[in-house]
Coordinates of C-alpha atoms in Angstrom, one line a residue:
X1 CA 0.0 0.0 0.0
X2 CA 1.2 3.7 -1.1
X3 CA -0.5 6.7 0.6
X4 CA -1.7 8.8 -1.7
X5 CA -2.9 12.8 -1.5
X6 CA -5.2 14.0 -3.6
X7 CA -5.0 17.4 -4.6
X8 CA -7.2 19.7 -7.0
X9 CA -5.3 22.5 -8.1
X10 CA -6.2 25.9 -9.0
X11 CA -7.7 25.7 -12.9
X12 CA -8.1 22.0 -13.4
X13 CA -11.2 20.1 -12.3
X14 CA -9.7 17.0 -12.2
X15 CA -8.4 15.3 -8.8
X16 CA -5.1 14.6 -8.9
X17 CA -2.4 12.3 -7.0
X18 CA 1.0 13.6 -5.4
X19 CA 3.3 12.0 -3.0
X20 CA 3.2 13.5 0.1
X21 CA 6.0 11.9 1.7
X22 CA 6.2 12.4 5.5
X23 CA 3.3 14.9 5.6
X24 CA 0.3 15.1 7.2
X25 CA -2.5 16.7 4.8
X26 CA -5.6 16.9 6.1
X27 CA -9.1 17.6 3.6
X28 CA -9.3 21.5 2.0
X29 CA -5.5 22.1 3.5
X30 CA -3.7 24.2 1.0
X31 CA -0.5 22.8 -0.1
X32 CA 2.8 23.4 -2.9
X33 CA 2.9 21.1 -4.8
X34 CA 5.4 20.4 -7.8
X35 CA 4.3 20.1 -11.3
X36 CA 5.6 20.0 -15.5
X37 CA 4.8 23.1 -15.0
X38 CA 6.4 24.3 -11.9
X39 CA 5.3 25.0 -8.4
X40 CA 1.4 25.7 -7.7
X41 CA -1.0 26.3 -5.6
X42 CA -3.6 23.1 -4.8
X43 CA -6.1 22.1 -2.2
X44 CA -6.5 17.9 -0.6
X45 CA -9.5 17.1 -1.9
X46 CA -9.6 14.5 0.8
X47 CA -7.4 13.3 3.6
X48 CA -4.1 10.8 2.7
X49 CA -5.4 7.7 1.9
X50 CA -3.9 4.3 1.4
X51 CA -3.6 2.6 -2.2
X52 CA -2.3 -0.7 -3.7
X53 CA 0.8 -0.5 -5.2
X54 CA -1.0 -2.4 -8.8
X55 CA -3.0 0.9 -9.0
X56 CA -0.1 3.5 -9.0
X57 CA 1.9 1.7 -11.0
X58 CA -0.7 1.7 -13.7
X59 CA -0.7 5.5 -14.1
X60 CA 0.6 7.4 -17.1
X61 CA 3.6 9.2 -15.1
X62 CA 5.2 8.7 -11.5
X63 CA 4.0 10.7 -8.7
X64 CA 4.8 14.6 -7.9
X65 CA 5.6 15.1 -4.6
X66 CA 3.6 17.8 -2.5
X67 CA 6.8 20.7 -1.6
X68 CA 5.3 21.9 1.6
X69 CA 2.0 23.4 3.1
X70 CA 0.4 26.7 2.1
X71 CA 2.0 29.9 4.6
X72 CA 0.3 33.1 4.8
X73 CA 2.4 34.7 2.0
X74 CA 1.8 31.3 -0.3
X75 CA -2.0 32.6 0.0
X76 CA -1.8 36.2 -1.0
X77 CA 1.1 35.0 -4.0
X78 CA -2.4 33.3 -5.4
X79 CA -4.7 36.1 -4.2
X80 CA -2.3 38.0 -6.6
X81 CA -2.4 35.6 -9.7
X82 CA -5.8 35.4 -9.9
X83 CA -6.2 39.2 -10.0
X84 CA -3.4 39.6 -13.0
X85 CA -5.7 36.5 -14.6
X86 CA -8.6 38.6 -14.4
X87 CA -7.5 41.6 -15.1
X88 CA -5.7 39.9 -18.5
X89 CA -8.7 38.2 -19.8
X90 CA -10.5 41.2 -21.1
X91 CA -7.0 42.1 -23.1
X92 CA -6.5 38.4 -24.4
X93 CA -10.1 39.2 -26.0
X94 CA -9.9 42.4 -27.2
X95 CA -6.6 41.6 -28.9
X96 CA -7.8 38.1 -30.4
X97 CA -10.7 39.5 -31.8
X98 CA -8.3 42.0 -33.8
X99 CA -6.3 39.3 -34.7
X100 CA -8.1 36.1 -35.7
X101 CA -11.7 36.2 -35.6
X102 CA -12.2 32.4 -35.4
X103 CA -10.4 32.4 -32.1
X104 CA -12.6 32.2 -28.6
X105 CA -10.7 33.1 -25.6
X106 CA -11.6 31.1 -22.4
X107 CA -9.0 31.3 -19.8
X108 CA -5.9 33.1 -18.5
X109 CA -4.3 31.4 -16.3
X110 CA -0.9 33.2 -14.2
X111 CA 1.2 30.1 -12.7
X112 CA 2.1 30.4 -9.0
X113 CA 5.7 32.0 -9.3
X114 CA 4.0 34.9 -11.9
X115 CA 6.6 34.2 -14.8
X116 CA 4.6 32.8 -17.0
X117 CA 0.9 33.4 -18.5
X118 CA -1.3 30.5 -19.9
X119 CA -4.0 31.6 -22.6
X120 CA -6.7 29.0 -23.4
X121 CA -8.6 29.4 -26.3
X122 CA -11.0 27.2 -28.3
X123 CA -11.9 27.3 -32.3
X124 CA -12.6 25.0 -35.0
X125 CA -9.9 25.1 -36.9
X126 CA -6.2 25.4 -35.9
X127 CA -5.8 28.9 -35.8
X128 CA -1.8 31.0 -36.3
X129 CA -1.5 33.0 -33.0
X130 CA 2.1 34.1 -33.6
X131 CA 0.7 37.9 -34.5
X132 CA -1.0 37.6 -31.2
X133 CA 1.6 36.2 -29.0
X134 CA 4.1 38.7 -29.4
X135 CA 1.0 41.6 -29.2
X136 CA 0.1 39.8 -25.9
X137 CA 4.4 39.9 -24.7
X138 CA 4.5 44.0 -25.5
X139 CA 1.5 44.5 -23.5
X140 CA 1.8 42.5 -20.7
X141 CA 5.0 41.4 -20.0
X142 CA 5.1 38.0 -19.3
X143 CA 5.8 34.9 -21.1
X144 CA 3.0 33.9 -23.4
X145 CA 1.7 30.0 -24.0
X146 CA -0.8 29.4 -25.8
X147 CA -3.4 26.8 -26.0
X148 CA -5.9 25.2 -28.1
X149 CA -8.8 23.5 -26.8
X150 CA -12.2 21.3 -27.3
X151 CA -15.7 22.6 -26.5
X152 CA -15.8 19.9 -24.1
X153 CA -13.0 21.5 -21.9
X154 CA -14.5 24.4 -22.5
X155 CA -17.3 23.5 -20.6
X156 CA -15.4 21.9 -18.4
X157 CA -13.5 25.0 -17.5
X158 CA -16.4 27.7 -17.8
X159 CA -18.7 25.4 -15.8
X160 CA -23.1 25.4 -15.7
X161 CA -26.1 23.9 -15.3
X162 CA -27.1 21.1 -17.5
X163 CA -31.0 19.7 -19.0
X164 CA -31.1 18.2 -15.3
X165 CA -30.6 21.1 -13.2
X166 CA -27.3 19.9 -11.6
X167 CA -23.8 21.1 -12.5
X168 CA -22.4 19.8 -15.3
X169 CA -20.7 16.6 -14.5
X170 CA -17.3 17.4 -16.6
X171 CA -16.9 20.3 -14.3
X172 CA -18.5 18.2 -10.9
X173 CA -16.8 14.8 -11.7
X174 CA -14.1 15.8 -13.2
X175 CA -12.0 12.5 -14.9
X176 CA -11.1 11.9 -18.6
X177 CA -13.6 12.4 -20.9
X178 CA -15.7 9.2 -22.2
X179 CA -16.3 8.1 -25.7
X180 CA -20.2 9.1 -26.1
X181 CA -22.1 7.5 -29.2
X182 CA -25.6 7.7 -30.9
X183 CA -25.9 4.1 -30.0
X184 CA -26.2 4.7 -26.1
X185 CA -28.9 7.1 -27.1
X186 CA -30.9 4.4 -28.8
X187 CA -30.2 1.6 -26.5
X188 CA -32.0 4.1 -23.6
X189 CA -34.9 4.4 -25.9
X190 CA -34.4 8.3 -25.9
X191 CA -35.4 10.5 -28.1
X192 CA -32.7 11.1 -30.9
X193 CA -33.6 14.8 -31.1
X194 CA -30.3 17.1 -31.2
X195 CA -31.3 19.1 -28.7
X196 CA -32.4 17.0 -26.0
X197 CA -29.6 14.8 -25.9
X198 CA -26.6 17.1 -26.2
X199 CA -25.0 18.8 -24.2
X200 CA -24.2 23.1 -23.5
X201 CA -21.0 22.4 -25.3
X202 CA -23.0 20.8 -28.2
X203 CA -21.8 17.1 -28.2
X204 CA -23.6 14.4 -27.0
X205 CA -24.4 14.7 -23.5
X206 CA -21.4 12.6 -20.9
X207 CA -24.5 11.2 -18.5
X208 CA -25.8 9.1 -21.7
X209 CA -22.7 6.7 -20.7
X210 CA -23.8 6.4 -17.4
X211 CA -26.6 4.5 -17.6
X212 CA -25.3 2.2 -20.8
X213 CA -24.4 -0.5 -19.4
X214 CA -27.4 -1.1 -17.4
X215 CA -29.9 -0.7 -20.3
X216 CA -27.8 -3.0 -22.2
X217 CA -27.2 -5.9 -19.6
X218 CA -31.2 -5.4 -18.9
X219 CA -31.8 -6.1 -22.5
X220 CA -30.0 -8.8 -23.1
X221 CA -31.6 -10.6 -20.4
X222 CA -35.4 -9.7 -21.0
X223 CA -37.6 -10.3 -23.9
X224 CA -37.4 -8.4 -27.0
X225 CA -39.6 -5.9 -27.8
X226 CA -42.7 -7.1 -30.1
X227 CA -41.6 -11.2 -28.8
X228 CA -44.5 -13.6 -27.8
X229 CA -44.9 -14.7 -24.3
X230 CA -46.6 -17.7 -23.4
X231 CA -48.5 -17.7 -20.4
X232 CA -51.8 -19.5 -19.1
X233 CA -54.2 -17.1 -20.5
X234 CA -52.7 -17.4 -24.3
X235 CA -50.1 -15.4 -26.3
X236 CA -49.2 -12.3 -25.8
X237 CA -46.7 -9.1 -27.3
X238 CA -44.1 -7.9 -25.4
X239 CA -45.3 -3.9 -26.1
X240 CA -42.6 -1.6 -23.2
X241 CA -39.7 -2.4 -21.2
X242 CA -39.1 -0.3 -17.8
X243 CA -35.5 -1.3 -17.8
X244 CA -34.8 1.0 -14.3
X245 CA -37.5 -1.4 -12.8
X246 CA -36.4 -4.2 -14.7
X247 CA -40.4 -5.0 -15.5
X248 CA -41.6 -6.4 -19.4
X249 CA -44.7 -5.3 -19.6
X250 CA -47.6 -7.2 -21.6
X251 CA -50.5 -6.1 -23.9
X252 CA -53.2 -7.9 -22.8
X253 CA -55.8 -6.6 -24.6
X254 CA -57.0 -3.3 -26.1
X255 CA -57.3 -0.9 -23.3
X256 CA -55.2 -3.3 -20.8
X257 CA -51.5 -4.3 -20.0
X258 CA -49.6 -6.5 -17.2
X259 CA -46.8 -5.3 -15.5
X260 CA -44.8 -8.6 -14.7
X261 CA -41.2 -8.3 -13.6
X262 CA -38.3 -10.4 -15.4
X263 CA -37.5 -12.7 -12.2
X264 CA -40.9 -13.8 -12.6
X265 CA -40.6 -15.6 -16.1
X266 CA -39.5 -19.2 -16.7
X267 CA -35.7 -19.7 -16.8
X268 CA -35.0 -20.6 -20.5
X269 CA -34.2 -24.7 -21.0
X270 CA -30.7 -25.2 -21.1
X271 CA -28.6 -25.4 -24.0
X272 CA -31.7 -23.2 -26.1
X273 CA -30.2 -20.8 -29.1
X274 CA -31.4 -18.0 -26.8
X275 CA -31.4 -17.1 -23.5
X276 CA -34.3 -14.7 -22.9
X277 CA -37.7 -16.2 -21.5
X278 CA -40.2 -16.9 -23.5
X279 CA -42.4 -18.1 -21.2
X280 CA -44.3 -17.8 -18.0
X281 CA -46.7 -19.8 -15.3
X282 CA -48.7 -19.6 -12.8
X283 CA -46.6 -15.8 -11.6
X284 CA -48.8 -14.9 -14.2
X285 CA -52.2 -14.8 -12.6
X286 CA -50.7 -12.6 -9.6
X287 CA -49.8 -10.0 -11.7
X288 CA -52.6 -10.1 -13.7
X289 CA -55.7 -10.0 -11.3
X290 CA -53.1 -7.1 -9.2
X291 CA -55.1 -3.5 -9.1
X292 CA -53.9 -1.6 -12.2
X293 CA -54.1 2.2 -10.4
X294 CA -51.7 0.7 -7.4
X295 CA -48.9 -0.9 -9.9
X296 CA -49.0 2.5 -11.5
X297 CA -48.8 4.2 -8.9
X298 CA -45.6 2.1 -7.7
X299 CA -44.2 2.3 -11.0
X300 CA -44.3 6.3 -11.1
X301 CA -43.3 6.6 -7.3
X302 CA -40.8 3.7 -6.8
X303 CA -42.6 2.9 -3.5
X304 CA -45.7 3.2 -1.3
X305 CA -44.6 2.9 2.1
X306 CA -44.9 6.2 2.9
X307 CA -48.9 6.2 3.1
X308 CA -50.7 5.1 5.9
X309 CA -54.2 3.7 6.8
X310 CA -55.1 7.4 8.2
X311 CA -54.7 9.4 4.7
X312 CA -57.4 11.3 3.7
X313 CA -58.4 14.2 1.5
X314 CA -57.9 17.9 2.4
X315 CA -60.4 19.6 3.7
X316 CA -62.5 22.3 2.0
X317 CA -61.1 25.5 2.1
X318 CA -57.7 24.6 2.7
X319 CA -56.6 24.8 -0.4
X320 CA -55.1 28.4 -0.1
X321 CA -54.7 29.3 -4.5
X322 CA -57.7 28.1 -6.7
X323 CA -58.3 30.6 -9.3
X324 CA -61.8 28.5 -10.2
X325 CA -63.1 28.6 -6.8
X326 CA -61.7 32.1 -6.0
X327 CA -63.9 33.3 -9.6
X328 CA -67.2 31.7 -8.8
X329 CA -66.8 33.4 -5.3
X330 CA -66.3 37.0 -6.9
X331 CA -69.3 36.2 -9.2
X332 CA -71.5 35.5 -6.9
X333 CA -70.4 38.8 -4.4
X334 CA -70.6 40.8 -7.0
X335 CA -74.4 42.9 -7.5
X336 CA -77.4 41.6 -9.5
X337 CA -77.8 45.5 -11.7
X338 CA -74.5 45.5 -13.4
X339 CA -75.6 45.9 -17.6
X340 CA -76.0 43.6 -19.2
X341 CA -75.1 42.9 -23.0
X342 CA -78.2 43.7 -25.3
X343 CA -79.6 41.1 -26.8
X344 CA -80.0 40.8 -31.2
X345 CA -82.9 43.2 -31.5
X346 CA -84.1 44.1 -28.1
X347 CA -85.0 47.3 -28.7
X348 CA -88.0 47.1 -26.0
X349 CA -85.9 46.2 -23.1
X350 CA -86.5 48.0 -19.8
X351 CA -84.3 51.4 -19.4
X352 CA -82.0 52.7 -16.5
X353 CA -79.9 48.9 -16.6
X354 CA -82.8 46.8 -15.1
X355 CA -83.2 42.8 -15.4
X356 CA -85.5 41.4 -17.6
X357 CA -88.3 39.5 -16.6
X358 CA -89.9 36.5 -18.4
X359 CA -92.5 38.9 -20.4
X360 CA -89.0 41.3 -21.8
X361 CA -88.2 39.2 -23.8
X362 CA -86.1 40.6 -27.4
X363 CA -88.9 42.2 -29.3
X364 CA -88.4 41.5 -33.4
X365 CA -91.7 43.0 -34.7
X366 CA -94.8 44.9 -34.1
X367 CA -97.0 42.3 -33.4
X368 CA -94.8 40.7 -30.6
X369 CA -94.2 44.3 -29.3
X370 CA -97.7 44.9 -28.6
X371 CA -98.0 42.0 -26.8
X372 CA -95.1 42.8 -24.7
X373 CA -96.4 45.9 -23.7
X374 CA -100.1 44.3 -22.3
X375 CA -98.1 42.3 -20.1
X376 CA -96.2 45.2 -19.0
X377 CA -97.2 47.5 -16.4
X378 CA -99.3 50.7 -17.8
X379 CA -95.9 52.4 -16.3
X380 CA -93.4 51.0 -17.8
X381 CA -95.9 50.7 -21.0
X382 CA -95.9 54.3 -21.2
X383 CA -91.9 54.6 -20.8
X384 CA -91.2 52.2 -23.5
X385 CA -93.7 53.6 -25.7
X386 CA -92.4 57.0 -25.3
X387 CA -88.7 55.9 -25.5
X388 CA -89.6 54.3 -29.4
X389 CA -91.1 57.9 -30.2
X390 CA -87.7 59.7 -29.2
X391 CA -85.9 57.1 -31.2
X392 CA -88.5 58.2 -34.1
X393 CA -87.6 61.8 -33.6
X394 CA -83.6 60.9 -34.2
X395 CA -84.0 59.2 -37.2
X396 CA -86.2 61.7 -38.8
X397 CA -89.3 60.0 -38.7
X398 CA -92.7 62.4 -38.3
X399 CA -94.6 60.5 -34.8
X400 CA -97.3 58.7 -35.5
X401 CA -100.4 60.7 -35.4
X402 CA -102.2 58.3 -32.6
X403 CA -99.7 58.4 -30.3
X404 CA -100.9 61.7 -29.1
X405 CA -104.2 60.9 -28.2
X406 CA -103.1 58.5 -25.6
X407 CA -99.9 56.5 -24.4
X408 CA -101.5 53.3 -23.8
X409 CA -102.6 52.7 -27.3
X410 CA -101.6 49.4 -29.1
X411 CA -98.0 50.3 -31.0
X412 CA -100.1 49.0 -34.2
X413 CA -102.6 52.0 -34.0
X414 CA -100.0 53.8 -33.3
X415 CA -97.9 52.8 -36.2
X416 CA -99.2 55.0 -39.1
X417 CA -98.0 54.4 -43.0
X418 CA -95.9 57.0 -44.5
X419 CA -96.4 58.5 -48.0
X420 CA -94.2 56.4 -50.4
X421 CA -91.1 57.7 -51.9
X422 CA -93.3 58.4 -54.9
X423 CA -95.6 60.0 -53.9
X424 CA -93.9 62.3 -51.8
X425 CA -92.3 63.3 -55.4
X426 CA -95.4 63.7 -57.1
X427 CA -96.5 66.2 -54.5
X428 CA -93.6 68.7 -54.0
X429 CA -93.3 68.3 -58.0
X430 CA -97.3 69.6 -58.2
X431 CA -96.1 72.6 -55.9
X432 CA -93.0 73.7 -57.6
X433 CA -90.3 72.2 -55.0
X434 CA -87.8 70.4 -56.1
X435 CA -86.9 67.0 -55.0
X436 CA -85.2 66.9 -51.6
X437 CA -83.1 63.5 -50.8
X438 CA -83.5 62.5 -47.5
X439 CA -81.5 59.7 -45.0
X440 CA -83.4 57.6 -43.6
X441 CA -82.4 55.3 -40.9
X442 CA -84.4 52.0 -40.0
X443 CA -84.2 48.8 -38.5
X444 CA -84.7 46.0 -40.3
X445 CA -85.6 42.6 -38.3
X446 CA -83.6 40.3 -40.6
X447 CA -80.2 41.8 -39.8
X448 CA -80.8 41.4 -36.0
X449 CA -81.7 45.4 -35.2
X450 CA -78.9 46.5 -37.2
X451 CA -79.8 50.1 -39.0
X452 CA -79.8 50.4 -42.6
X453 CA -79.4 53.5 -44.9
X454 CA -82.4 54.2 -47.7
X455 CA -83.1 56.9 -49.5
X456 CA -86.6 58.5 -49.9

């Protein structure tokens, strides 16, 4: 066994091993440690642990050792780097976008001693910075090394939130990045949309791998999709898999299906071409005569445990936000005289906003009219009756010449015919007028009340 520190350092997500010799590191102790690089600044991840010797000698280079623990003046030297790194980032842009258009400055990065600068950039193709390095060494005077880098370190470096809502696991997990391919997509049954299975950096998303391998062993061990299972009841079609349940679910019938898990099947005969089941027995009736809501329920929750015997419905009125309830409750506060909308041709409703009763109804012609007003009261008789002969007045109608011998006449007596056009004519032609054209404006009961223009 080797002890073992692991350190993160200052601009690398990873988690790294050092030596650490005789020292004692505890977990978020700053240390020095010693690098291809040179010396920087790093933080124990984690306390010294203990490894087998198989497993360091497997890694790509021998261990650095760790120099010494962080002093005071080791913390301020990095307080002071990551100001010049700030404060060069905004140059390292301005100046690259002068220079090469295609290039995307991501990082600046001071090393620990503050002798050299490290400028990460990423683009698509490989890009000539010499132009740019020595622009870069005039204005800040430091050593200049440039970088070119992926979209996926990118990310890595920049950091985010992903489709899921966490961090993005380059920049949480750190480690070397994954081969990711379409196929992992399809074994999960996921949609092969672009955009719902790539990442911010636009590849394929890391987390697809995670999950691979157990979709994949699932599926080699349960039916296929579309396969015929024999079971007491008849044949039946394999129609979903729930592979994170590790149930085959069965189409029944129409409108039913059988949730039956894969331990449940007959283990195939031995020596068969294939191994899947193809069969089940008696298990079957259990999961078949089980309530449909409750396996649901299990399925969409994982587990039921947490209900009890003494669950019961809320209570009215403690639902605090219901815009339904909250609307018919204003509705029926509100007052009983707000207007109303008019109805098509109710010209013989009562005035001053009033509700209707069952005898006002929508009047649509004299002879409905009249009877309307018997069943009014000779007051309100009178009020409509006069209302229609102000309404006559503003359309330049002459009042009918019964109406002034009484308001409670029938509106048919009172309704008097008016010369025709024609003869209207004839007479001022007879006593040397001339024709005068007149507007009129009427109501017609085929258009719903609606006035109409004619001339006279």
């Amino acid at each position: 066994m080797k002890r073992i520190a692991p350190i993160r350092l200052e601009y690398d997500p990873k988690t790294l091993w050092f030596d650490p010799g005789d020292l004692d590191i505890a977990k978020d102790q700053a240390v020095i440690v010693s690098t291809a690089r040179g010396h920087e600044f790093g933080v124990a991840a984690s306390d010294v642990i203990e490894v087998e010797d198989e497993r360091v000698e497997a890694l790509k280079s021998p261990l650095a050792p760790v120099l010494r623990l962080a002093t005071d003046e080791d913390v301020e030297q990095r307080d002071e780097m990551r100001r010049l790194s700030a404060e060069a980032l905004p140059v390292f842009r301005e100046l690259a976008a002068e220079t090469n258009e295609a290039m995307r400055p991501v990082m600046v990065e001071y090393l620990f001693d503050g002798t050299k600068a490290v400028f990460l950039f990423e683009s698509e193709e490989r890009a000539d910075f010499r132009e740019l390095v020595r622009k870069l060494t005039n204005k800040l005077h430091v050593r200049v090394d440039m970088r070119q880098i992926g979209v996926r370190d990118e990310a890595r470096i920049v950091g985010g939130l992903g489709h899921c809502g966490q961090e993005l696991c380059c920049r949480r997990l750190g480690g070397e990045f994954c081969p990711v391919s379409i196929r992992m997509a399809k074994a999960q049954d996921l949609s092969l949309n672009p955009a719902q299975i790539s990442g911010v950096c636009g590849r394929l998303m890391c987390c697809l791998r995670y999950e691979y391998d157990t979709y994949k062993d699932f599926k080699a061990r349960a039916p296929k999709q579309n396969a015929t299972i024999h079971t007491p009841e008849g044949d039946f079609k394999v129609c979903e898999l729930d592979t994170p349940h590790e149930v085959v679910v069965l189409r029944v019938d129409k409108n039913k299906k059988v949730r039956i898990p894969l331990s449940a099947f007959d283990a195939p005969e031995e020596g068969a071409e294939s191994q899947r089941p193809k069969s089940i027995g008696e298990a079957y009736y259990e999961y078949a005569n089980a309530n449909d809501f409750a396996a649901k329920l299990a399925a969409s929750m994982g587990t039921t445990d947490h209900f009890t015997g003494e669950d019961k419905l809320a209570e009215q009125g403690m639902v605090r936000h219901n815009p339904v309830r909250q609307k018919e409750e204003r509705a029926a506060a509100a007052p009983s005289s707000h207007r109303r909308r008019r109805a098509r041709g109710g010209r013989g409703q009562a005035q001053g906003g009033e509700a209707k009763d069952a005898a006002q109804q929508p009047v649509r012609n004299r002879s409905h009219r009249a009877k309307a007003d018997a069943a009014r009261t000779p007051e309100k008789a009178a009020e409509a009756a006069e209302g229609r002969r102000r309404r006559r007045r503003r359309s330049g109608q002459k009042p009918a010449e019964a109406a002034e011998q009484g308001k409670h006449a029938a509106p048919a007596q009172q309704a008097k015919r008016k010369p025709a056009p024609a003869e209207n004519a004839a007479g001022k032609a007879a006593k040397g007028e001339g024709t005068v054209h007149r507007r009129v404006r009427r109501r017609s009961h085929k258009t719903g009340g609606a006035k109409t223009d004619e001339q006279q």
